[in-house]
Short mmCIF file of C-alpha atoms and ligand atoms in Angstrom, two decimals:
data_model
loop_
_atom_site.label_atom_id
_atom_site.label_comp_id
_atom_site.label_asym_id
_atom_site.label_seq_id
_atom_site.Cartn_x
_atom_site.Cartn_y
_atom_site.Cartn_z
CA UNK A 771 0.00 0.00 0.00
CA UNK A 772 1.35 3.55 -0.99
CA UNK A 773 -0.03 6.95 -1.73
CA UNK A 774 1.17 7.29 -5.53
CA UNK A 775 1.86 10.46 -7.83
CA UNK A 776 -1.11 11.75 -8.98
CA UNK A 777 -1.10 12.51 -13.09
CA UNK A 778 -1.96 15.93 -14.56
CA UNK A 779 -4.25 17.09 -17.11
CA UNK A 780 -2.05 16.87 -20.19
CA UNK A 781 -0.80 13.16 -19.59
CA UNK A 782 -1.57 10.69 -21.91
CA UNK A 783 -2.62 8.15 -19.69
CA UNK A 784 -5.50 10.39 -18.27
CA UNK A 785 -6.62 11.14 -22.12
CA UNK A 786 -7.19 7.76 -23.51
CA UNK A 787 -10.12 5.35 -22.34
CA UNK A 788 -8.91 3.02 -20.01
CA UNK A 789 -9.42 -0.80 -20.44
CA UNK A 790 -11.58 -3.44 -18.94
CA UNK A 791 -10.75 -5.16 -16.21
CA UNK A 792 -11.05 -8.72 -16.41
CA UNK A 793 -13.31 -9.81 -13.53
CA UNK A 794 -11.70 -13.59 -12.61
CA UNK A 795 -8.49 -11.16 -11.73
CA UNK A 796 -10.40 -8.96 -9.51
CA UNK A 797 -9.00 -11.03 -6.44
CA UNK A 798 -5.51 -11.14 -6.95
CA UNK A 799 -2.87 -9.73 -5.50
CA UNK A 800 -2.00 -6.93 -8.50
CA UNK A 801 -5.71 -6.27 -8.52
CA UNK A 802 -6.35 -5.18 -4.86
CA UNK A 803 -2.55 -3.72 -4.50
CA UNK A 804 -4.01 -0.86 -7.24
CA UNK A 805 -7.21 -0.47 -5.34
CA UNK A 806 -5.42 -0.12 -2.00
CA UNK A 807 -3.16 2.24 -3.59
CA UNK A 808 -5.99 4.60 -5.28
CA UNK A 809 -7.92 4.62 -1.53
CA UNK A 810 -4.33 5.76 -0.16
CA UNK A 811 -3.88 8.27 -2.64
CA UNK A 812 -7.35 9.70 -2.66
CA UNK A 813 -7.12 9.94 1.45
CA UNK A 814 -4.26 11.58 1.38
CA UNK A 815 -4.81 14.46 -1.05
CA UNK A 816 -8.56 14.80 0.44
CA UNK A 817 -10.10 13.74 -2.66
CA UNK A 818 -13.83 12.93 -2.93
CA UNK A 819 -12.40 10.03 -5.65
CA UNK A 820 -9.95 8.94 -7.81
CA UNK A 821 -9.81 6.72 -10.53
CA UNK A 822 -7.44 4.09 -11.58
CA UNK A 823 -5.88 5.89 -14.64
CA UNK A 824 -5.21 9.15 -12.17
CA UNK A 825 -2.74 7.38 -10.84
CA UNK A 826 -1.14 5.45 -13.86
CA UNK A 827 -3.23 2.13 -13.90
CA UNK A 828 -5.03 2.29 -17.53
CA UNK A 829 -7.83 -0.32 -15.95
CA UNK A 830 -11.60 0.92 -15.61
CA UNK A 831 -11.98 1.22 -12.02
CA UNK A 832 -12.44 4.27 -8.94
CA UNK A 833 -12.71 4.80 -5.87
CA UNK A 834 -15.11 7.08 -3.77
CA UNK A 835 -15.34 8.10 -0.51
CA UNK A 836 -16.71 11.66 1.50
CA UNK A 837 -16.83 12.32 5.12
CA UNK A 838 -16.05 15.63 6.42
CA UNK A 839 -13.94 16.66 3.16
CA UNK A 840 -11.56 19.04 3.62
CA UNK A 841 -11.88 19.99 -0.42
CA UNK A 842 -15.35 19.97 -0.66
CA UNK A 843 -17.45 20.77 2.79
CA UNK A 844 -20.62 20.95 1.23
CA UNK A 845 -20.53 17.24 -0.28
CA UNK A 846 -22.95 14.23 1.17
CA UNK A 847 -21.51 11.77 2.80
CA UNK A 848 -20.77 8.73 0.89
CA UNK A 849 -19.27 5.83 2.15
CA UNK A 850 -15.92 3.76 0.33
CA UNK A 851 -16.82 2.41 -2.82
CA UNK A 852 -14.63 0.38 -5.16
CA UNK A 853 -16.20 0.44 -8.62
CA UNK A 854 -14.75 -1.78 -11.36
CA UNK A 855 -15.93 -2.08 -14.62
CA UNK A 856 -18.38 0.88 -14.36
CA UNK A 857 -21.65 1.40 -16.17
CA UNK A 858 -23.99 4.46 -15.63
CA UNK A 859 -27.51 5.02 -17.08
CA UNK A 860 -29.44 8.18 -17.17
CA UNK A 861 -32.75 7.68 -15.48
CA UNK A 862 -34.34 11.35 -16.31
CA UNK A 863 -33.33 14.81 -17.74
CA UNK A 864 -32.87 16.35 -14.98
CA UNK A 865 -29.25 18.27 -14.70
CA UNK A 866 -27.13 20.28 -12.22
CA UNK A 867 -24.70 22.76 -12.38
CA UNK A 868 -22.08 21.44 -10.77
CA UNK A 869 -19.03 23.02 -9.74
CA UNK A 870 -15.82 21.11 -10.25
CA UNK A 871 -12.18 20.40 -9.35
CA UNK A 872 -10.05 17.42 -10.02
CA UNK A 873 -6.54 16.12 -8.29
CA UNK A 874 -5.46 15.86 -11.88
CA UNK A 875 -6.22 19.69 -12.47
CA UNK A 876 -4.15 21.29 -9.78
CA UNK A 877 -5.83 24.96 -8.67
CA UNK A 878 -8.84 25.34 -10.84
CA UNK A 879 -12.88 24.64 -10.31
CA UNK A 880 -15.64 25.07 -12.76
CA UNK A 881 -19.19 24.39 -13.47
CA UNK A 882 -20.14 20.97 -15.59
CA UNK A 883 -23.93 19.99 -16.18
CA UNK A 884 -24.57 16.58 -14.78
CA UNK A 885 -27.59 14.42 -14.53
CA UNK A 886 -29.36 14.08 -10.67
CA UNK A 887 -30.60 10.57 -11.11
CA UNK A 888 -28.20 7.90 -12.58
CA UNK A 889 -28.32 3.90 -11.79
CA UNK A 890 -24.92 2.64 -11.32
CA UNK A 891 -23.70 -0.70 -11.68
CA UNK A 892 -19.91 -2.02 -11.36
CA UNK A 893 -18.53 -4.96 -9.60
CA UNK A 894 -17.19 -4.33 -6.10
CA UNK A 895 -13.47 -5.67 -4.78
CA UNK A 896 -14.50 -9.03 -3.96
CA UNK A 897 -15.77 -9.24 -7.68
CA UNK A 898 -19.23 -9.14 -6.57
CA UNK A 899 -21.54 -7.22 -8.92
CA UNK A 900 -23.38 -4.57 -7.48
CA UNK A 901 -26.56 -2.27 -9.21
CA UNK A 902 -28.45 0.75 -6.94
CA UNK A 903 -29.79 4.28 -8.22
CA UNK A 904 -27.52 7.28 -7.29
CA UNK A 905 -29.52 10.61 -6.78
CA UNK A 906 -28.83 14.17 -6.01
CA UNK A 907 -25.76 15.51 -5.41
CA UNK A 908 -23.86 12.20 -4.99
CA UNK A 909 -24.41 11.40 -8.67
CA UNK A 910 -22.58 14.55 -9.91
CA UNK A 911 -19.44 12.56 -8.08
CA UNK A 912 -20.14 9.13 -9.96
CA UNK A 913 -20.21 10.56 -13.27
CA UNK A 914 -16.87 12.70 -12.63
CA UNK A 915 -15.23 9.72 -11.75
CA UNK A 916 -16.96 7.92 -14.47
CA UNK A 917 -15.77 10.18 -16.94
CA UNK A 918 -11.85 9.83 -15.63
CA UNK A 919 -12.16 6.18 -17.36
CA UNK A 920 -13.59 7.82 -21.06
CA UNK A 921 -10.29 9.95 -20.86
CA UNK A 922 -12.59 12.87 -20.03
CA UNK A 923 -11.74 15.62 -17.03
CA UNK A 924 -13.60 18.35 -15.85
CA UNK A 925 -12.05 21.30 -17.71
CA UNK A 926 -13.20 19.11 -21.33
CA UNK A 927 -16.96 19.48 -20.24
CA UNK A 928 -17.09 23.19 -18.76
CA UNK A 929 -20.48 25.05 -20.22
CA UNK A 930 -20.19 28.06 -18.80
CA UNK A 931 -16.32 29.36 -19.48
CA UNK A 932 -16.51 32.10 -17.28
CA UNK A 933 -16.89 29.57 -14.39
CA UNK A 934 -13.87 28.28 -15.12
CA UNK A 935 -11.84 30.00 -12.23
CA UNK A 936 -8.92 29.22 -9.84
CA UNK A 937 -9.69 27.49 -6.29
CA UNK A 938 -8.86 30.21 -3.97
CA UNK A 939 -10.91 32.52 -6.44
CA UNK A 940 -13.86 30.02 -5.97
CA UNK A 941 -13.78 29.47 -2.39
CA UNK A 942 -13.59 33.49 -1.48
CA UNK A 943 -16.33 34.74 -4.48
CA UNK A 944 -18.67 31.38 -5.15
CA UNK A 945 -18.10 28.42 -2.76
CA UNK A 946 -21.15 29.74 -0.62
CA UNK A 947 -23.64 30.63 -3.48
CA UNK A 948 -22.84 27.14 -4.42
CA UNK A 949 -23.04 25.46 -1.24
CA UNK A 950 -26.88 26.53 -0.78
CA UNK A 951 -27.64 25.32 -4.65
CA UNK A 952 -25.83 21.95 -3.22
CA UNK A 953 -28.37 21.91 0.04
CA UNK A 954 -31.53 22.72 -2.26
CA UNK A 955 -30.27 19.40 -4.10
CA UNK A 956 -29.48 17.30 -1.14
CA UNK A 957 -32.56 18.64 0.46
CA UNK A 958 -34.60 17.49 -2.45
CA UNK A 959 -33.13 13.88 -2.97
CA UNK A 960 -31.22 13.16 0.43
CA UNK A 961 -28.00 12.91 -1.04
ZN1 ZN B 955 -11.03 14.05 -11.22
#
């Protein structure tokens, strides 16, 4: 177990789609060394996630984790989840502006629609498949993570370009606008 360097937005192994895991090698060894590496990694730069490719390992698989986060104070808890092999379906319309930043884009935040109500389904480290609905805010996390694995970060997606704006810019001018559009979410869905 190790906390590993974290890629930047640029790198090539962070811009192409990672691969497939192959299930029957979920268990072994080289498997659950990467996933204990991404959870040490992710704890130790405060991250809400990271995925596998963040971190060098081309595979399809993230973590996620929030409790207290120092990053981001206004997101739901949600508890450790190891997602391999990914898939996410939109269940309505419904989007969110959601403000952004990424340990792979060092500094900067902006605002990326995402959809409120996804259904997730991925096979867990003991290779066990798992399938639940994500709603509300918590979803918004999924799909950034999700997106890690297409090759896609943050900055790719921004609709508004004048969001686009450096962290310490964000948390003195906008992090508490945003926080209350995050509570009328989390309000709504209870997450
Ligand atoms: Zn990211």
């Amino acid at each position: 177990m190790s906390v590993r360097e974290i890629l930047q937005i640029g790198h090539p192994v962070l811009a192409a789609r990672a691969i497939e895991v192959e299930v029957s090698g979920i268990n072994s060894p080289r498997v659950q060394a990467w996933i204990d590496d991404m959870i040490d990694t992710m704890r130790d730069a405060n991250g809400a996630g990271i995925a596998a490719n963040q971190i060098g390992i081309p595979y399809r698989l993230f973590v996620i984790e929030v409790e207290n986060n120092l990053r981001y104070p206004y997101k739901p808890a949600i508890p450790l989840t190891v997602a391999i092999n990914p898939r996410i379906t939109y269940l309505s319309e419904e989007t969110f502006a959601s403000n952004e930043g990424c340990l792979s884009v060092p500094q900067m935040r902006g605002s990326v629609d995402r959809y409120v109500e996804i259904a997730v389904s991925y096979y867990d480290r003991k290779g066990i498949h798992q399938s639940f609905d994500v709603r509300g805010y918590s979803a918004c996390t999924w799909q950034h993570e999700y997106d890690h694995l297409e090759g896609i970060l943050f900055p790719h997606r921004v609709t508004n370009p004048q969001s686009y704006c450096s962290w310490a810019v964000f948390k003195e001018y906008h992090q508490a606008d945003f926080a209350e559009e995050v509570n009328k979410l989390v309000e709504k869905w209870g997450t």
